[in-house]
XYZ file of N, CA and C in Angstrom:
222
model
N 88.773 114.739 122.341
C 89.621 114.024 121.078
C 88.028 113.743 120.278
N 87.781 114.460 118.957
C 86.831 113.427 118.279
C 87.236 112.188 117.662
N 86.020 111.550 117.971
C 86.699 109.919 117.761
C 86.524 109.432 116.324
N 87.410 108.846 115.606
C 87.642 108.772 114.194
C 86.188 107.299 113.570
N 85.798 107.972 112.780
C 84.737 106.844 112.576
C 85.373 105.097 112.293
N 84.614 104.305 112.074
C 84.950 103.171 112.024
C 85.224 102.430 110.440
N 86.207 102.240 109.899
C 86.143 102.160 108.386
C 86.001 100.704 108.011
N 85.788 100.135 107.344
C 85.745 98.998 106.469
C 87.039 98.450 105.745
N 87.891 97.148 106.419
C 89.129 97.188 105.721
C 88.992 95.340 105.474
N 89.958 95.382 104.474
C 90.384 93.891 104.024
C 91.649 93.448 104.843
N 91.803 92.297 105.176
C 92.590 91.873 106.294
C 93.300 90.572 105.492
N 94.753 90.472 105.205
C 95.473 89.838 104.906
C 96.410 89.248 106.051
N 96.305 87.935 105.984
C 97.219 87.097 107.085
C 98.184 86.011 106.763
N 99.536 86.176 106.530
C 100.177 85.373 105.899
C 100.558 84.412 106.626
N 100.373 83.072 106.172
C 100.514 82.159 106.934
C 102.288 81.266 106.142
N 103.241 81.490 106.904
C 104.427 81.028 106.104
C 104.775 79.949 105.753
N 103.956 78.800 106.386
C 104.282 77.339 106.404
C 104.035 76.699 105.171
N 104.657 75.657 104.350
C 104.514 75.039 103.472
C 105.047 73.239 103.694
N 104.529 72.464 103.002
C 104.801 71.038 103.293
C 106.361 71.037 102.562
N 106.515 71.559 101.523
C 107.868 71.746 100.957
C 108.006 72.992 100.206
N 109.123 73.043 99.853
C 109.252 74.650 99.613
C 109.356 74.565 98.094
N 107.959 75.527 97.159
C 108.339 75.059 96.149
C 109.457 76.011 94.927
N 110.260 75.760 94.350
C 111.551 76.697 93.596
C 110.589 77.647 92.852
N 109.840 77.739 92.643
C 109.154 78.652 91.754
C 108.384 79.964 92.438
N 108.379 79.659 94.015
C 106.996 80.660 95.010
C 107.942 81.898 95.332
N 107.405 82.615 95.090
C 108.258 84.327 95.554
C 107.538 84.965 97.247
N 106.729 83.784 97.343
C 105.913 84.071 98.897
C 106.970 83.755 99.665
N 107.182 84.692 100.756
C 107.883 83.614 102.122
C 107.788 82.362 102.761
N 108.259 81.898 102.557
C 107.777 80.443 103.008
C 108.808 79.643 103.695
N 108.335 78.605 104.532
C 109.470 77.366 105.204
C 108.719 76.419 105.212
N 109.455 75.458 105.301
C 109.184 73.958 105.307
C 108.917 73.059 106.577
N 109.883 74.107 107.483
C 110.256 73.572 108.821
C 108.648 73.891 109.602
N 107.621 72.637 109.886
C 106.520 73.358 110.648
C 106.636 73.286 111.917
N 107.375 73.408 112.317
C 107.929 73.121 114.403
C 107.669 74.005 114.581
N 107.529 75.341 113.830
C 107.489 76.759 114.273
C 105.790 77.496 114.127
N 104.598 76.308 113.619
C 103.298 76.938 113.959
C 102.791 77.283 114.822
N 102.940 76.607 115.663
C 102.520 76.736 117.387
C 103.193 77.997 117.715
N 103.869 78.513 117.514
C 104.243 79.862 118.055
C 104.206 80.826 117.347
N 103.983 80.263 115.865
C 103.330 81.851 115.106
C 101.735 81.734 115.323
N 101.234 80.921 115.497
C 99.719 81.281 115.762
C 99.572 81.837 117.204
N 100.609 81.413 117.726
C 100.049 82.137 119.346
C 100.750 83.493 119.156
N 101.809 83.697 118.345
C 101.674 85.184 118.211
C 100.991 85.927 117.590
N 100.028 85.493 116.622
C 99.356 85.887 115.630
C 97.715 86.134 116.691
N 97.669 85.397 117.793
C 96.519 85.209 118.977
C 96.721 87.046 119.518
N 98.170 86.775 120.101
C 98.384 88.230 121.007
C 98.530 89.657 120.005
N 98.694 89.340 118.997
C 98.549 90.839 118.023
C 97.377 91.234 117.756
N 96.647 90.143 117.652
C 94.999 90.514 117.841
C 94.506 90.791 118.843
N 94.834 90.378 120.051
C 94.612 90.673 121.343
C 95.228 92.425 121.569
N 95.971 92.448 120.866
C 96.552 93.864 121.143
C 95.678 95.190 121.069
N 95.382 94.505 119.520
C 94.271 95.693 118.688
C 92.891 95.302 119.585
N 92.689 95.952 120.695
C 91.515 95.572 121.437
C 90.566 96.829 121.036
N 90.883 97.732 120.595
C 89.790 98.873 120.486
C 90.212 98.977 118.490
N 89.664 98.609 117.707
C 90.257 98.701 116.189
C 89.297 100.052 115.597
N 89.859 100.838 114.909
C 89.159 101.596 114.103
C 88.746 101.089 112.557
N 88.991 100.226 112.563
C 87.777 99.433 111.306
C 87.886 97.827 111.900
N 86.841 97.707 111.053
C 85.989 96.348 111.060
C 86.527 95.639 110.004
N 86.588 94.275 110.075
C 87.244 93.408 108.516
C 85.875 93.184 107.673
N 85.757 93.555 106.729
C 84.625 92.740 106.043
C 85.251 91.679 104.631
N 86.420 91.527 104.875
C 87.156 90.494 104.426
C 88.290 90.124 105.121
N 88.379 88.465 105.464
C 89.755 88.282 105.809
C 90.549 87.168 104.968
N 91.899 86.988 104.319
C 92.207 86.522 103.310
C 93.491 85.758 104.077
N 93.465 84.311 104.103
C 94.795 83.742 104.618
C 95.314 83.511 103.552
N 96.836 83.945 103.336
C 97.585 83.536 102.058
C 98.953 83.253 102.582
N 100.087 83.184 101.207
C 101.360 83.304 101.701
C 101.594 81.965 101.208
N 102.385 81.148 102.336
C 102.253 79.254 101.966
C 101.514 78.443 101.823
N 101.128 77.729 102.677
C 99.815 76.748 102.706
C 98.969 76.707 103.821
N 98.195 77.963 104.025
C 97.368 78.109 104.890
C 96.622 76.894 105.544
N 96.294 75.914 104.644
C 95.435 75.014 105.068
C 96.163 74.067 105.880
N 97.488 74.175 106.144
C 98.083 73.179 107.147
C 98.030 73.386 108.763
N 97.385 74.737 108.788
C 96.795 75.101 110.190
C 95.732 74.325 110.330
N 95.709 73.718 111.468
C 94.275 73.145 111.965
C 93.434 73.960 112.347
N 91.917 73.516 112.468
C 90.885 74.272 112.664
C 91.191 74.867 114.285
N 91.697 73.741 114.854
C 91.833 73.799 116.405
C 92.567 74.936 116.743
N 93.869 75.335 116.185
C 94.962 76.205 116.105
C 94.233 77.602 115.972
């Protein structure tokens, strides 16, 4: 089978955590920060699952809730 060419892609990573839930926000988000470690672990497992991607990321956007609540060490 002929291999497909690698294509550029933008990646969006939804970080659903907020210090508090704003009443006007339409994004899915939660104010319970106790799930952050589990979320990051699952995200890392998902990235490892894509061992041989057919795309390369030319843009990565972290959005959703308040991504800055994640520490750089996570």
